[in-house]
Tab-separated table of C-alpha atoms in Angstrom:
chain	number	residue	atom	x	y	z
S	12	MET	CA	35.089	23.832	21.654
S	13	THR	CA	31.000	24.998	22.663
S	14	GLU	CA	30.148	28.448	23.854
S	15	SER	CA	29.420	27.217	27.249
S	16	GLU	CA	33.307	25.625	27.665
S	17	GLN	CA	34.294	28.957	26.597
S	18	ARG	CA	31.798	30.739	29.506
S	19	ARG	CA	33.689	28.116	31.835
S	20	ARG	CA	36.627	28.605	30.614
S	21	LEU	CA	36.719	32.714	31.232
S	22	ALA	CA	34.833	32.904	34.482
S	23	ALA	CA	37.501	30.656	35.663
S	24	ALA	CA	40.307	33.159	34.564
S	25	PHE	CA	38.276	35.754	36.615
S	26	ARG	CA	37.861	33.852	39.248
S	27	TRP	CA	41.774	32.753	39.995
S	28	SER	CA	42.633	36.346	38.760
S	29	ALA	CA	40.663	37.482	41.657
S	30	ARG	CA	42.500	35.362	44.034
S	31	LEU	CA	45.651	36.604	42.749
S	32	GLY	CA	44.706	39.629	43.423
S	33	PHE	CA	45.181	41.206	39.571
S	34	ASN	CA	41.651	42.586	39.609
S	35	GLU	CA	41.244	46.055	40.535
S	36	ALA	CA	37.481	46.513	42.500
S	37	VAL	CA	34.924	46.355	40.239
S	38	ALA	CA	37.123	47.493	36.627
S	39	ASN	CA	39.292	45.806	34.358
S	40	HIS	CA	37.727	43.581	31.684
S	41	PHE	CA	38.304	39.540	30.139
S	42	SER	CA	36.664	39.218	26.742
S	43	ALA	CA	36.543	36.515	24.360
S	44	LEU	CA	35.165	35.114	20.792
S	45	VAL	CA	32.596	33.162	20.722
S	46	PRO	CA	33.583	29.711	19.154
S	47	GLY	CA	33.056	30.192	15.573
S	48	SER	CA	32.771	33.609	15.384
S	49	ASP	CA	35.328	36.157	14.400
S	50	HIS	CA	33.016	39.259	15.941
S	51	GLU	CA	30.531	38.368	18.859
S	52	PHE	CA	32.642	38.257	22.401
S	53	LEU	CA	31.787	37.462	25.816
S	54	LEU	CA	32.560	40.508	28.288
S	55	ASN	CA	32.165	40.865	32.023
S	56	PRO	CA	29.463	42.858	33.224
S	57	ARG	CA	29.605	46.433	34.311
S	58	GLY	CA	29.861	46.453	38.483
S	59	ALA	CA	30.504	42.603	39.093
S	60	HIS	CA	33.428	41.574	41.482
S	61	PHE	CA	36.077	38.737	39.136
S	62	SER	CA	34.969	36.855	41.987
S	63	ARG	CA	31.814	36.587	41.525
S	64	ILE	CA	32.004	35.881	37.554
S	65	THR	CA	29.684	32.701	36.666
S	66	ALA	CA	30.129	31.667	33.320
S	67	SER	CA	26.137	32.750	32.487
S	68	SER	CA	26.339	36.419	33.907
S	69	LEU	CA	29.072	37.010	30.803
S	70	VAL	CA	27.587	39.477	27.975
S	71	ARG	CA	27.482	38.447	24.433
S	72	LEU	CA	28.075	41.370	22.387
S	73	ASP	CA	28.483	42.065	18.997
S	74	ALA	CA	31.945	43.878	18.045
S	75	ASN	CA	29.960	45.146	14.563
S	76	SER	CA	27.532	46.431	16.366
S	77	ALA	CA	27.569	50.481	15.158
S	78	GLY	CA	26.985	53.117	17.489
S	79	GLY	CA	28.498	51.118	20.356
S	80	PRO	CA	27.593	47.988	22.539
S	81	ALA	CA	23.073	46.927	22.249
S	82	ASP	CA	23.335	45.466	25.809
S	83	ASP	CA	24.205	48.340	28.658
S	84	ARG	CA	25.484	45.488	30.648
S	85	ALA	CA	28.220	45.990	28.916
S	86	ASP	CA	31.357	48.993	30.350
S	87	PRO	CA	31.658	51.458	27.697
S	88	THR	CA	35.510	51.941	28.841
S	89	ALA	CA	35.960	48.420	27.961
S	90	TRP	CA	33.606	48.151	24.656
S	91	PHE	CA	35.754	51.147	23.395
S	92	LEU	CA	38.918	49.142	23.350
S	93	HIS	CA	37.951	44.988	23.393
S	94	ALA	CA	35.160	45.484	20.561
S	95	HIS	CA	37.953	47.023	17.810
S	96	LEU	CA	40.913	44.864	19.461
S	97	HIS	CA	38.270	41.927	18.257
S	98	ARG	CA	37.972	43.118	15.210
S	99	LEU	CA	40.762	44.048	13.845
S	100	VAL	CA	43.571	42.313	15.865
S	101	PRO	CA	43.676	38.275	14.572
S	102	HIS	CA	45.050	36.485	17.130
S	103	ALA	CA	43.322	38.857	19.635
S	104	LYS	CA	40.123	36.077	20.137
S	105	VAL	CA	41.296	36.288	24.018
S	106	ILE	CA	41.961	39.935	25.541
S	107	LEU	CA	42.537	40.261	29.419
S	108	HIS	CA	43.736	43.984	30.686
S	109	THR	CA	43.797	44.596	34.108
S	110	HIS	CA	45.968	46.994	36.657
S	111	MET	CA	47.623	44.405	38.771
S	112	PRO	CA	50.175	45.807	40.648
S	113	TYR	CA	53.587	44.503	39.625
S	114	ALA	CA	53.412	45.229	36.145
S	115	THR	CA	51.329	48.509	36.157
S	116	ALA	CA	54.466	49.999	38.672
S	117	LEU	CA	56.578	49.380	35.592
S	118	ALA	CA	54.077	50.366	33.524
S	119	CYS	CA	54.873	53.848	35.112
S	120	LEU	CA	58.589	53.959	35.183
S	121	ASP	CA	59.757	56.276	32.354
S	122	GLY	CA	60.785	54.486	29.228
S	123	PHE	CA	60.253	50.997	31.051
S	124	GLU	CA	61.443	47.708	28.920
S	125	LEU	CA	60.681	44.633	30.170
S	126	GLN	CA	64.270	43.162	30.596
S	127	MET	CA	65.358	39.532	30.389
S	128	LEU	CA	66.529	39.024	33.823
S	129	ASP	CA	65.532	35.187	34.325
S	130	GLN	CA	63.564	32.081	32.460
S	131	SER	CA	60.457	33.115	32.927
S	132	SER	CA	60.800	36.807	31.643
S	133	CYS	CA	62.192	34.972	27.862
S	134	ARG	CA	58.581	33.429	27.243
S	135	PHE	CA	58.151	37.580	26.934
S	136	PHE	CA	61.224	37.899	24.538
S	137	GLY	CA	60.036	39.997	21.270
S	138	ARG	CA	56.614	39.565	22.434
S	139	VAL	CA	55.739	42.917	23.901
S	140	ALA	CA	54.440	46.594	22.869
S	141	TYR	CA	54.634	49.284	24.614
S	142	ASP	CA	52.113	52.108	24.705
S	143	ARG	CA	53.409	55.219	26.188
S	144	LYS	CA	50.529	57.690	24.989
S	145	PHE	CA	48.021	57.889	28.168
S	146	GLY	CA	45.335	59.794	27.124
S	147	GLY	CA	42.468	59.134	29.846
S	148	MET	CA	40.579	56.465	30.022
S	149	PHE	CA	39.297	54.407	26.642
S	150	LEU	CA	36.335	55.932	25.840
S	151	ASP	CA	37.341	57.263	22.032
S	152	ASP	CA	36.911	55.379	19.118
S	153	SER	CA	40.576	56.219	18.116
S	154	GLU	CA	41.375	54.192	20.716
S	155	GLY	CA	40.996	50.994	19.626
S	156	PRO	CA	42.809	51.134	16.505
S	157	ARG	CA	45.658	53.109	17.648
S	158	LEU	CA	46.432	50.029	20.563
S	159	ALA	CA	45.683	47.912	17.378
S	160	ALA	CA	48.517	48.821	15.210
S	161	LEU	CA	50.680	47.785	18.298
S	162	LEU	CA	49.771	44.086	18.481
S	163	ALA	CA	52.114	43.678	15.107
S	164	ASP	CA	52.218	39.410	14.643
S	165	GLY	CA	54.234	37.453	17.794
S	166	VAL	CA	53.075	40.644	19.769
S	167	SER	CA	50.696	39.183	22.963
S	168	THR	CA	51.736	42.009	25.666
S	169	VAL	CA	51.038	45.414	25.900
S	170	PHE	CA	52.223	48.101	28.770
S	171	LEU	CA	49.792	50.682	28.854
S	172	GLY	CA	51.481	53.933	30.163
S	173	ASN	CA	50.493	54.908	33.676
S	174	HIS	CA	48.040	52.452	33.245
S	175	GLY	CA	48.167	48.809	33.463
S	176	VAL	CA	48.656	45.675	30.846
S	177	MET	CA	46.715	43.889	28.437
S	178	VAL	CA	47.231	40.915	27.216
S	179	VAL	CA	45.978	39.414	24.103
S	180	GLY	CA	45.919	35.023	22.721
S	181	ALA	CA	44.473	32.568	20.456
S	182	SER	CA	42.608	31.330	23.682
S	183	VAL	CA	41.595	31.291	27.209
S	184	ALA	CA	44.364	29.147	28.324
S	185	GLU	CA	46.655	30.986	26.165
S	186	ALA	CA	46.324	34.533	27.581
S	187	PHE	CA	46.034	33.371	31.097
S	188	ASP	CA	48.884	31.509	31.195
S	189	ASP	CA	50.527	34.748	29.776
S	190	LEU	CA	48.835	37.073	32.411
S	191	TYR	CA	49.878	35.141	35.435
S	192	TYR	CA	53.639	34.846	34.571
S	193	LEU	CA	53.873	38.192	33.191
S	194	GLU	CA	52.665	39.599	36.756
S	195	ARG	CA	55.720	37.267	38.137
S	196	VAL	CA	57.967	38.108	35.668
S	197	CYS	CA	57.252	42.255	36.885
S	198	GLU	CA	57.205	41.224	40.225
S	199	LEU	CA	60.867	39.924	39.709
S	200	HIS	CA	61.859	42.967	37.779
S	201	VAL	CA	60.270	45.239	40.886
S	202	LEU	CA	62.830	42.894	43.574
S	203	ALA	CA	66.050	42.611	41.734
S	204	MET	CA	65.643	46.654	40.629
S	205	SER	CA	65.319	46.821	44.621
S	206	THR	CA	68.440	46.239	45.396
S	207	GLY	CA	70.767	48.554	43.474
S	208	ARG	CA	73.179	45.786	42.373
S	209	PRO	CA	74.316	45.614	38.809
S	210	LEU	CA	71.207	42.992	36.666
S	211	ALA	CA	72.765	39.939	35.049
S	212	LEU	CA	70.686	40.199	31.913
S	213	ILE	CA	70.647	36.752	29.439
S	214	PRO	CA	71.507	37.404	26.119
S	215	ASP	CA	69.410	37.765	23.015
S	216	ASP	CA	69.904	34.769	21.177
S	217	ILE	CA	69.552	32.679	24.539
S	218	ALA	CA	66.112	34.640	25.233
S	219	ALA	CA	65.093	34.229	21.833
S	220	LEU	CA	65.118	30.383	22.080
S	221	THR	CA	63.700	30.350	25.643
S	222	CYS	CA	61.304	32.127	24.078
S	223	ARG	CA	60.693	29.151	21.845
S	224	GLN	CA	60.756	26.548	24.041
S	225	TRP	CA	58.333	28.280	26.137
S	226	LEU	CA	55.937	28.929	23.208
S	227	ASP	CA	56.635	24.788	22.047
S	228	TYR	CA	56.456	23.289	25.671
S	229	PRO	CA	53.721	20.515	25.006
S	230	GLU	CA	50.190	21.691	26.236
S	231	GLY	CA	51.973	24.378	29.089
S	232	PRO	CA	48.966	27.015	29.214
S	233	GLU	CA	46.307	23.955	28.954
S	234	LEU	CA	48.001	22.344	32.459
S	235	HIS	CA	47.740	25.251	33.545
S	236	LEU	CA	44.241	26.593	33.226
S	237	ARG	CA	42.848	22.738	34.012
S	238	ALA	CA	44.633	22.776	37.268
S	239	VAL	CA	42.644	25.687	38.463
S	240	MET	CA	39.769	24.733	37.020
S	241	ASP	CA	40.109	21.413	38.525
S	242	ILE	CA	40.568	23.200	41.827
S	243	LEU	CA	37.613	25.850	41.278
S	244	ASP	CA	35.214	22.931	40.860
S	245	ASP	CA	36.141	20.886	44.056
S	246	GLU	CA	36.151	24.674	46.270
S	247	GLU	CA	34.123	27.374	43.954
S	248	PRO	CA	32.028	24.909	42.163
S	249	GLN	CA	29.652	28.010	41.112
S	250	TYR	CA	32.066	29.739	38.610
S	251	ALA	CA	30.149	27.183	36.044
S	252	GLU	CA	26.938	27.871	36.769
């Protein structure tokens, strides 16, 4: 894959996330490694709304840069999180961080853990970690390494206590697909819990089987992203500029 294609795919993820209401004002950040590099990455510029991101507007940064980002278009809170994780977590080639409402609501519940309520919940079985040590905004060099320790092999999703969520993946398609399903699963959790009725949970062995089926499903994330890009090509072609 070329850098230009990576830019186009990441810009599409921003645009569609805005349509879904996953963003918050001009905060929240998505990043992706430049193809062929293990330290250079693309990030949305400070102050840009998700719905206006274009492929060419993404900022190219070097995670190995000493003393912070060399480009002042990079938001400091994004740098301290994304640069460290791209350096320290091999499978974090793409990092999507949002304050999307249902997932963030659950991240604010004392001791919350994702339950295996339905088929979509099962895709996250054994792939979720919980950061329960909110200490303010990500403006400290220690935050990245601390969160990197939570992203052991197999973990793709972190609930950031009193803050939001973060999803990492090997590609834009993979991470975006997880982000989409995570918010849908969290919405289902809120609705199911709001009934006050006992939850009918899926047994761990069936949840593990269903998770493997999700992950092995042929081209699932890629088909999802392609469908999104096809719509954007028709309705918002400027995203690819």
